[in-house]
Amino acid sequence: EAGVAQSPRYKIIEKRQSVAFWCNPISGHATLYWYQQILGQGPKLLIQFQNNGVVDDSQLPKDRFSAERLKGVDSTLKIQPAKLEDSAVYLCASSLFPGRGNTNEQFFGPGTRLTVL
Amino acid sequence: QQPVQSPQAVILREGEDAVINCSSSKALYSVHWYRQKHGEAPVFLMILLKGGEQKGHEKISASFNEKKQQSSLYLTASQLSYSGTYFCGLLAGKLIFGQGTTLQVKP
């Protein structure tokens, strides 16, 4: 079974530039998550989708971050404009059951390491 | 609301045991444990649910104390492959992860 795919794996940009990350979840997984992991910390949920609807985006900095999951499969996360403090690993995860999917294990992708200079 | 893990770091020799604790200021309903190796994605270890349901992984087990609002992860007879950072995650609408405990197993 193929795992969660993410691209790119690494990205270096200047502050105030824009960047986009792509995620393809495990086939059949209705719930998709984007996490931000700053060095030395645990992952922090930015946004959770169930199919193509948003379940939780309370910690997403909406003035600069946006995410979409068209057709309930692939998802993109965008940052515009980037700040120095956005330097982190952005992890995408998916889980099998919709709705209260947090009771089930989440499968993480390899992440995108973003460096903002 | 973020769970507090202790210790922050552990260094072991192969074959030794370790305990990692995860404490919450709020009532626990389910606790997730993940392990993340350096430069890799977190990997699911187990979920503990209120009521005692538990899943295990290799020689790793866990307990869930609702009264103390605490979960503990037990690693017995540790192997080199156990090295990594262990995160507990508490379900509070969404999964909220602790800051992590770094475990290093030496030969």
JSON list of N, CA, C and O in Angstrom, two decimals, chain A residues 38-81:
[
{"chain": "A", "resi": 38, "resn": "ILE", "atom": "N", "xyz": [7.83, 22.74, 14.18]},
{"chain": "A", "resi": 38, "resn": "ILE", "atom": "CA", "xyz": [9.02, 23.57, 14.37]},
{"chain": "A", "resi": 38, "resn": "ILE", "atom": "C", "xyz": [10.07, 22.74, 15.08]},
{"chain": "A", "resi": 38, "resn": "ILE", "atom": "O", "xyz": [9.74, 21.88, 15.91]},
{"chain": "A", "resi": 39, "resn": "LEU", "atom": "N", "xyz": [11.32, 22.97, 14.75]},
{"chain": "A", "resi": 39, "resn": "LEU", "atom": "CA", "xyz": [12.42, 22.17, 15.29]},
{"chain": "A", "resi": 39, "resn": "LEU", "atom": "C", "xyz": [12.35, 22.07, 16.81]},
{"chain": "A", "resi": 39, "resn": "LEU", "atom": "O", "xyz": [12.24, 23.07, 17.52]},
{"chain": "A", "resi": 40, "resn": "GLY", "atom": "N", "xyz": [12.37, 20.82, 17.29]},
{"chain": "A", "resi": 40, "resn": "GLY", "atom": "CA", "xyz": [12.37, 20.58, 18.73]},
{"chain": "A", "resi": 40, "resn": "GLY", "atom": "C", "xyz": [10.99, 20.56, 19.37]},
{"chain": "A", "resi": 40, "resn": "GLY", "atom": "O", "xyz": [10.87, 20.45, 20.59]},
{"chain": "A", "resi": 41, "resn": "GLN", "atom": "N", "xyz": [9.95, 20.66, 18.54]},
{"chain": "A", "resi": 41, "resn": "GLN", "atom": "CA", "xyz": [8.60, 20.66, 19.08]},
{"chain": "A", "resi": 41, "resn": "GLN", "atom": "C", "xyz": [7.77, 19.54, 18.45]},
{"chain": "A", "resi": 41, "resn": "GLN", "atom": "O", "xyz": [8.16, 18.94, 17.45]},
{"chain": "A", "resi": 42, "resn": "GLY", "atom": "N", "xyz": [6.60, 19.30, 19.04]},
{"chain": "A", "resi": 42, "resn": "GLY", "atom": "CA", "xyz": [5.68, 18.33, 18.46]},
{"chain": "A", "resi": 42, "resn": "GLY", "atom": "C", "xyz": [4.91, 18.95, 17.32]},
{"chain": "A", "resi": 42, "resn": "GLY", "atom": "O", "xyz": [4.84, 20.18, 17.18]},
{"chain": "A", "resi": 43, "resn": "PRO", "atom": "N", "xyz": [4.33, 18.12, 16.47]},
{"chain": "A", "resi": 43, "resn": "PRO", "atom": "CA", "xyz": [3.52, 18.65, 15.36]},
{"chain": "A", "resi": 43, "resn": "PRO", "atom": "C", "xyz": [2.32, 19.44, 15.88]},
{"chain": "A", "resi": 43, "resn": "PRO", "atom": "O", "xyz": [1.70, 19.05, 16.88]},
{"chain": "A", "resi": 44, "resn": "LYS", "atom": "N", "xyz": [2.01, 20.55, 15.20]},
{"chain": "A", "resi": 44, "resn": "LYS", "atom": "CA", "xyz": [0.85, 21.37, 15.55]},
{"chain": "A", "resi": 44, "resn": "LYS", "atom": "C", "xyz": [-0.11, 21.37, 14.37]},
{"chain": "A", "resi": 44, "resn": "LYS", "atom": "O", "xyz": [0.28, 21.69, 13.25]},
{"chain": "A", "resi": 45, "resn": "LEU", "atom": "N", "xyz": [-1.37, 21.00, 14.65]},
{"chain": "A", "resi": 45, "resn": "LEU", "atom": "CA", "xyz": [-2.36, 20.94, 13.58]},
{"chain": "A", "resi": 45, "resn": "LEU", "atom": "C", "xyz": [-2.66, 22.32, 13.02]},
{"chain": "A", "resi": 45, "resn": "LEU", "atom": "O", "xyz": [-2.98, 23.25, 13.77]},
{"chain": "A", "resi": 46, "resn": "LEU", "atom": "N", "xyz": [-2.57, 22.43, 11.70]},
{"chain": "A", "resi": 46, "resn": "LEU", "atom": "CA", "xyz": [-2.95, 23.69, 11.05]},
{"chain": "A", "resi": 46, "resn": "LEU", "atom": "C", "xyz": [-4.38, 23.60, 10.52]},
{"chain": "A", "resi": 46, "resn": "LEU", "atom": "O", "xyz": [-5.18, 24.52, 10.71]},
{"chain": "A", "resi": 47, "resn": "ILE", "atom": "N", "xyz": [-4.69, 22.50, 9.84]},
{"chain": "A", "resi": 47, "resn": "ILE", "atom": "CA", "xyz": [-6.01, 22.34, 9.25]},
{"chain": "A", "resi": 47, "resn": "ILE", "atom": "C", "xyz": [-6.32, 20.88, 9.07]},
{"chain": "A", "resi": 47, "resn": "ILE", "atom": "O", "xyz": [-5.42, 20.06, 8.84]},
{"chain": "A", "resi": 48, "resn": "GLN", "atom": "N", "xyz": [-7.60, 20.54, 9.24]},
{"chain": "A", "resi": 48, "resn": "GLN", "atom": "CA", "xyz": [-8.07, 19.17, 9.07]},
{"chain": "A", "resi": 48, "resn": "GLN", "atom": "C", "xyz": [-9.25, 19.19, 8.09]},
{"chain": "A", "resi": 48, "resn": "GLN", "atom": "O", "xyz": [-10.18, 19.98, 8.24]},
{"chain": "A", "resi": 49, "resn": "PHE", "atom": "N", "xyz": [-9.17, 18.31, 7.10]},
{"chain": "A", "resi": 49, "resn": "PHE", "atom": "CA", "xyz": [-10.24, 18.16, 6.12]},
{"chain": "A", "resi": 49, "resn": "PHE", "atom": "C", "xyz": [-10.92, 16.81, 6.32]},
{"chain": "A", "resi": 49, "resn": "PHE", "atom": "O", "xyz": [-10.28, 15.82, 6.63]},
{"chain": "A", "resi": 50, "resn": "GLN", "atom": "N", "xyz": [-12.20, 16.79, 6.10]},
{"chain": "A", "resi": 50, "resn": "GLN", "atom": "CA", "xyz": [-12.90, 15.53, 5.93]},
{"chain": "A", "resi": 50, "resn": "GLN", "atom": "C", "xyz": [-13.49, 15.59, 4.52]},
{"chain": "A", "resi": 50, "resn": "GLN", "atom": "O", "xyz": [-14.32, 16.46, 4.24]},
{"chain": "A", "resi": 51, "resn": "ASN", "atom": "N", "xyz": [-13.03, 14.67, 3.69]},
{"chain": "A", "resi": 51, "resn": "ASN", "atom": "CA", "xyz": [-13.30, 14.76, 2.25]},
{"chain": "A", "resi": 51, "resn": "ASN", "atom": "C", "xyz": [-12.83, 16.14, 1.77]},
{"chain": "A", "resi": 51, "resn": "ASN", "atom": "O", "xyz": [-11.68, 16.47, 1.97]},
{"chain": "A", "resi": 52, "resn": "ASN", "atom": "N", "xyz": [-13.68, 16.97, 1.21]},
{"chain": "A", "resi": 52, "resn": "ASN", "atom": "CA", "xyz": [-13.18, 18.28, 0.77]},
{"chain": "A", "resi": 52, "resn": "ASN", "atom": "C", "xyz": [-13.70, 19.42, 1.65]},
{"chain": "A", "resi": 52, "resn": "ASN", "atom": "O", "xyz": [-13.58, 20.59, 1.29]},
{"chain": "A", "resi": 53, "resn": "GLY", "atom": "N", "xyz": [-14.25, 19.07, 2.83]},
{"chain": "A", "resi": 53, "resn": "GLY", "atom": "CA", "xyz": [-14.73, 20.09, 3.76]},
{"chain": "A", "resi": 53, "resn": "GLY", "atom": "C", "xyz": [-13.76, 20.28, 4.92]},
{"chain": "A", "resi": 53, "resn": "GLY", "atom": "O", "xyz": [-13.10, 19.34, 5.34]},
{"chain": "A", "resi": 54, "resn": "VAL", "atom": "N", "xyz": [-13.69, 21.52, 5.43]},
{"chain": "A", "resi": 54, "resn": "VAL", "atom": "CA", "xyz": [-12.81, 21.83, 6.55]},
{"chain": "A", "resi": 54, "resn": "VAL", "atom": "C", "xyz": [-13.48, 21.49, 7.88]},
{"chain": "A", "resi": 54, "resn": "VAL", "atom": "O", "xyz": [-14.60, 21.91, 8.15]},
{"chain": "A", "resi": 55, "resn": "VAL", "atom": "N", "xyz": [-12.79, 20.67, 8.69]},
{"chain": "A", "resi": 55, "resn": "VAL", "atom": "CA", "xyz": [-13.28, 20.30, 10.01]},
{"chain": "A", "resi": 55, "resn": "VAL", "atom": "C", "xyz": [-12.74, 21.26, 11.08]},
{"chain": "A", "resi": 55, "resn": "VAL", "atom": "O", "xyz": [-13.46, 21.66, 11.98]},
{"chain": "A", "resi": 56, "resn": "ASP", "atom": "N", "xyz": [-11.46, 21.60, 10.97]},
{"chain": "A", "resi": 56, "resn": "ASP", "atom": "CA", "xyz": [-10.81, 22.46, 11.97]},
{"chain": "A", "resi": 56, "resn": "ASP", "atom": "C", "xyz": [-9.70, 23.24, 11.31]},
{"chain": "A", "resi": 56, "resn": "ASP", "atom": "O", "xyz": [-8.80, 22.64, 10.71]},
{"chain": "A", "resi": 57, "resn": "ASP", "atom": "N", "xyz": [-9.78, 24.54, 11.37]},
{"chain": "A", "resi": 57, "resn": "ASP", "atom": "CA", "xyz": [-8.68, 25.39, 10.88]},
{"chain": "A", "resi": 57, "resn": "ASP", "atom": "C", "xyz": [-8.39, 26.49, 11.90]},
{"chain": "A", "resi": 57, "resn": "ASP", "atom": "O", "xyz": [-7.94, 27.58, 11.55]},
{"chain": "A", "resi": 58, "resn": "SER", "atom": "N", "xyz": [-8.67, 26.19, 13.16]},
{"chain": "A", "resi": 58, "resn": "SER", "atom": "CA", "xyz": [-8.56, 27.21, 14.21]},
{"chain": "A", "resi": 58, "resn": "SER", "atom": "C", "xyz": [-7.13, 27.71, 14.43]},
{"chain": "A", "resi": 58, "resn": "SER", "atom": "O", "xyz": [-6.92, 28.81, 14.93]},
{"chain": "A", "resi": 59, "resn": "GLN", "atom": "N", "xyz": [-6.13, 26.90, 14.07]},
{"chain": "A", "resi": 59, "resn": "GLN", "atom": "CA", "xyz": [-4.74, 27.30, 14.28]},
{"chain": "A", "resi": 59, "resn": "GLN", "atom": "C", "xyz": [-4.04, 27.67, 12.97]},
{"chain": "A", "resi": 59, "resn": "GLN", "atom": "O", "xyz": [-2.82, 27.80, 12.95]},
{"chain": "A", "resi": 60, "resn": "LEU", "atom": "N", "xyz": [-4.80, 27.84, 11.94]},
{"chain": "A", "resi": 60, "resn": "LEU", "atom": "CA", "xyz": [-4.23, 28.24, 10.65]},
{"chain": "A", "resi": 60, "resn": "LEU", "atom": "C", "xyz": [-4.17, 29.78, 10.58]},
{"chain": "A", "resi": 60, "resn": "LEU", "atom": "O", "xyz": [-5.20, 30.44, 10.71]},
{"chain": "A", "resi": 61, "resn": "PRO", "atom": "N", "xyz": [-2.98, 30.35, 10.40]},
{"chain": "A", "resi": 61, "resn": "PRO", "atom": "CA", "xyz": [-2.87, 31.82, 10.27]},
{"chain": "A", "resi": 61, "resn": "PRO", "atom": "C", "xyz": [-3.46, 32.26, 8.93]},
{"chain": "A", "resi": 61, "resn": "PRO", "atom": "O", "xyz": [-2.78, 32.32, 7.91]},
{"chain": "A", "resi": 62, "resn": "LYS", "atom": "N", "xyz": [-4.72, 32.57, 8.95]},
{"chain": "A", "resi": 62, "resn": "LYS", "atom": "CA", "xyz": [-5.46, 32.74, 7.70]},
{"chain": "A", "resi": 62, "resn": "LYS", "atom": "C", "xyz": [-5.08, 33.98, 6.91]},
{"chain": "A", "resi": 62, "resn": "LYS", "atom": "O", "xyz": [-5.46, 34.11, 5.73]},
{"chain": "A", "resi": 63, "resn": "ASP", "atom": "N", "xyz": [-4.34, 34.90, 7.55]},
{"chain": "A", "resi": 63, "resn": "ASP", "atom": "CA", "xyz": [-3.91, 36.07, 6.79]},
{"chain": "A", "resi": 63, "resn": "ASP", "atom": "C", "xyz": [-2.81, 35.72, 5.79]},
{"chain": "A", "resi": 63, "resn": "ASP", "atom": "O", "xyz": [-2.57, 36.45, 4.83]},
{"chain": "A", "resi": 64, "resn": "ARG", "atom": "N", "xyz": [-2.15, 34.55, 6.00]},
{"chain": "A", "resi": 64, "resn": "ARG", "atom": "CA", "xyz": [-1.06, 34.20, 5.11]},
{"chain": "A", "resi": 64, "resn": "ARG", "atom": "C", "xyz": [-1.10, 32.75, 4.64]},
{"chain": "A", "resi": 64, "resn": "ARG", "atom": "O", "xyz": [-0.47, 32.41, 3.64]},
{"chain": "A", "resi": 65, "resn": "PHE", "atom": "N", "xyz": [-1.79, 31.90, 5.34]},
{"chain": "A", "resi": 65, "resn": "PHE", "atom": "CA", "xyz": [-1.86, 30.49, 5.00]},
{"chain": "A", "resi": 65, "resn": "PHE", "atom": "C", "xyz": [-3.23, 30.19, 4.39]},
{"chain": "A", "resi": 65, "resn": "PHE", "atom": "O", "xyz": [-4.25, 30.70, 4.85]},
{"chain": "A", "resi": 66, "resn": "SER", "atom": "N", "xyz": [-3.22, 29.32, 3.38]},
{"chain": "A", "resi": 66, "resn": "SER", "atom": "CA", "xyz": [-4.47, 28.82, 2.83]},
{"chain": "A", "resi": 66, "resn": "SER", "atom": "C", "xyz": [-4.28, 27.38, 2.43]},
{"chain": "A", "resi": 66, "resn": "SER", "atom": "O", "xyz": [-3.16, 26.94, 2.16]},
{"chain": "A", "resi": 67, "resn": "ALA", "atom": "N", "xyz": [-5.36, 26.64, 2.45]},
{"chain": "A", "resi": 67, "resn": "ALA", "atom": "CA", "xyz": [-5.28, 25.23, 2.06]},
{"chain": "A", "resi": 67, "resn": "ALA", "atom": "C", "xyz": [-6.58, 24.84, 1.37]},
{"chain": "A", "resi": 67, "resn": "ALA", "atom": "O", "xyz": [-7.63, 25.40, 1.66]},
{"chain": "A", "resi": 68, "resn": "GLU", "atom": "N", "xyz": [-6.46, 23.91, 0.46]},
{"chain": "A", "resi": 68, "resn": "GLU", "atom": "CA", "xyz": [-7.64, 23.40, -0.20]},
{"chain": "A", "resi": 68, "resn": "GLU", "atom": "C", "xyz": [-7.48, 21.92, -0.48]},
{"chain": "A", "resi": 68, "resn": "GLU", "atom": "O", "xyz": [-6.36, 21.40, -0.56]},
{"chain": "A", "resi": 69, "resn": "ARG", "atom": "N", "xyz": [-8.59, 21.26, -0.61]},
{"chain": "A", "resi": 69, "resn": "ARG", "atom": "CA", "xyz": [-8.59, 19.84, -0.93]},
{"chain": "A", "resi": 69, "resn": "ARG", "atom": "C", "xyz": [-9.72, 19.62, -1.93]},
{"chain": "A", "resi": 69, "resn": "ARG", "atom": "O", "xyz": [-10.83, 19.22, -1.57]},
{"chain": "A", "resi": 70, "resn": "LEU", "atom": "N", "xyz": [-9.41, 19.89, -3.15]},
{"chain": "A", "resi": 70, "resn": "LEU", "atom": "CA", "xyz": [-10.40, 19.75, -4.20]},
{"chain": "A", "resi": 70, "resn": "LEU", "atom": "C", "xyz": [-10.66, 18.28, -4.46]},
{"chain": "A", "resi": 70, "resn": "LEU", "atom": "O", "xyz": [-9.75, 17.45, -4.40]},
{"chain": "A", "resi": 71, "resn": "LYS", "atom": "N", "xyz": [-11.90, 17.94, -4.71]},
{"chain": "A", "resi": 71, "resn": "LYS", "atom": "CA", "xyz": [-12.32, 16.59, -5.05]},
{"chain": "A", "resi": 71, "resn": "LYS", "atom": "C", "xyz": [-12.06, 15.60, -3.91]},
{"chain": "A", "resi": 71, "resn": "LYS", "atom": "O", "xyz": [-12.12, 14.38, -4.13]},
{"chain": "A", "resi": 72, "resn": "GLY", "atom": "N", "xyz": [-11.71, 16.09, -2.73]},
{"chain": "A", "resi": 72, "resn": "GLY", "atom": "CA", "xyz": [-11.58, 15.22, -1.58]},
{"chain": "A", "resi": 72, "resn": "GLY", "atom": "C", "xyz": [-10.40, 14.26, -1.62]},
{"chain": "A", "resi": 72, "resn": "GLY", "atom": "O", "xyz": [-10.40, 13.27, -0.90]},
{"chain": "A", "resi": 73, "resn": "VAL", "atom": "N", "xyz": [-9.39, 14.57, -2.45]},
{"chain": "A", "resi": 73, "resn": "VAL", "atom": "CA", "xyz": [-8.23, 13.68, -2.51]},
{"chain": "A", "resi": 73, "resn": "VAL", "atom": "C", "xyz": [-6.97, 14.46, -2.19]},
{"chain": "A", "resi": 73, "resn": "VAL", "atom": "O", "xyz": [-6.64, 14.68, -1.04]},
{"chain": "A", "resi": 74, "resn": "ASP", "atom": "N", "xyz": [-6.29, 14.98, -3.24]},
{"chain": "A", "resi": 74, "resn": "ASP", "atom": "CA", "xyz": [-5.07, 15.74, -3.04]},
{"chain": "A", "resi": 74, "resn": "ASP", "atom": "C", "xyz": [-5.35, 17.05, -2.31]},
{"chain": "A", "resi": 74, "resn": "ASP", "atom": "O", "xyz": [-6.47, 17.57, -2.34]},
{"chain": "A", "resi": 75, "resn": "SER", "atom": "N", "xyz": [-4.30, 17.57, -1.69]},
{"chain": "A", "resi": 75, "resn": "SER", "atom": "CA", "xyz": [-4.45, 18.85, -1.00]},
{"chain": "A", "resi": 75, "resn": "SER", "atom": "C", "xyz": [-3.21, 19.70, -1.23]},
{"chain": "A", "resi": 75, "resn": "SER", "atom": "O", "xyz": [-2.11, 19.19, -1.45]},
{"chain": "A", "resi": 76, "resn": "THR", "atom": "N", "xyz": [-3.41, 21.01, -1.21]},
{"chain": "A", "resi": 76, "resn": "THR", "atom": "CA", "xyz": [-2.28, 21.94, -1.28]},
{"chain": "A", "resi": 76, "resn": "THR", "atom": "C", "xyz": [-2.37, 22.91, -0.11]},
{"chain": "A", "resi": 76, "resn": "THR", "atom": "O", "xyz": [-3.46, 23.31, 0.30]},
{"chain": "A", "resi": 77, "resn": "LEU", "atom": "N", "xyz": [-1.22, 23.25, 0.41]},
{"chain": "A", "resi": 77, "resn": "LEU", "atom": "CA", "xyz": [-1.09, 24.25, 1.47]},
{"chain": "A", "resi": 77, "resn": "LEU", "atom": "C", "xyz": [-0.22, 25.37, 0.92]},
{"chain": "A", "resi": 77, "resn": "LEU", "atom": "O", "xyz": [0.86, 25.11, 0.39]},
{"chain": "A", "resi": 78, "resn": "LYS", "atom": "N", "xyz": [-0.68, 26.60, 1.05]},
{"chain": "A", "resi": 78, "resn": "LYS", "atom": "CA", "xyz": [0.07, 27.73, 0.51]},
{"chain": "A", "resi": 78, "resn": "LYS", "atom": "C", "xyz": [0.38, 28.75, 1.61]},
{"chain": "A", "resi": 78, "resn": "LYS", "atom": "O", "xyz": [-0.43, 28.97, 2.51]},
{"chain": "A", "resi": 79, "resn": "ILE", "atom": "N", "xyz": [1.54, 29.35, 1.47]},
{"chain": "A", "resi": 79, "resn": "ILE", "atom": "CA", "xyz": [1.93, 30.43, 2.37]},
{"chain": "A", "resi": 79, "resn": "ILE", "atom": "C", "xyz": [2.26, 31.65, 1.51]},
{"chain": "A", "resi": 79, "resn": "ILE", "atom": "O", "xyz": [3.06, 31.56, 0.58]},
{"chain": "A", "resi": 80, "resn": "GLN", "atom": "N", "xyz": [1.59, 32.76, 1.80]},
{"chain": "A", "resi": 80, "resn": "GLN", "atom": "CA", "xyz": [1.79, 33.97, 1.00]},
{"chain": "A", "resi": 80, "resn": "GLN", "atom": "C", "xyz": [1.42, 35.20, 1.81]},
{"chain": "A", "resi": 80, "resn": "GLN", "atom": "O", "xyz": [0.23, 35.39, 2.13]},
{"chain": "A", "resi": 81, "resn": "PRO", "atom": "N", "xyz": [2.36, 36.05, 2.20]},
{"chain": "A", "resi": 81, "resn": "PRO", "atom": "CA", "xyz": [3.80, 35.92, 2.03]},
{"chain": "A", "resi": 81, "resn": "PRO", "atom": "C", "xyz": [4.43, 35.19, 3.22]},
{"chain": "A", "resi": 81, "resn": "PRO", "atom": "O", "xyz": [3.88, 35.19, 4.32]}
]
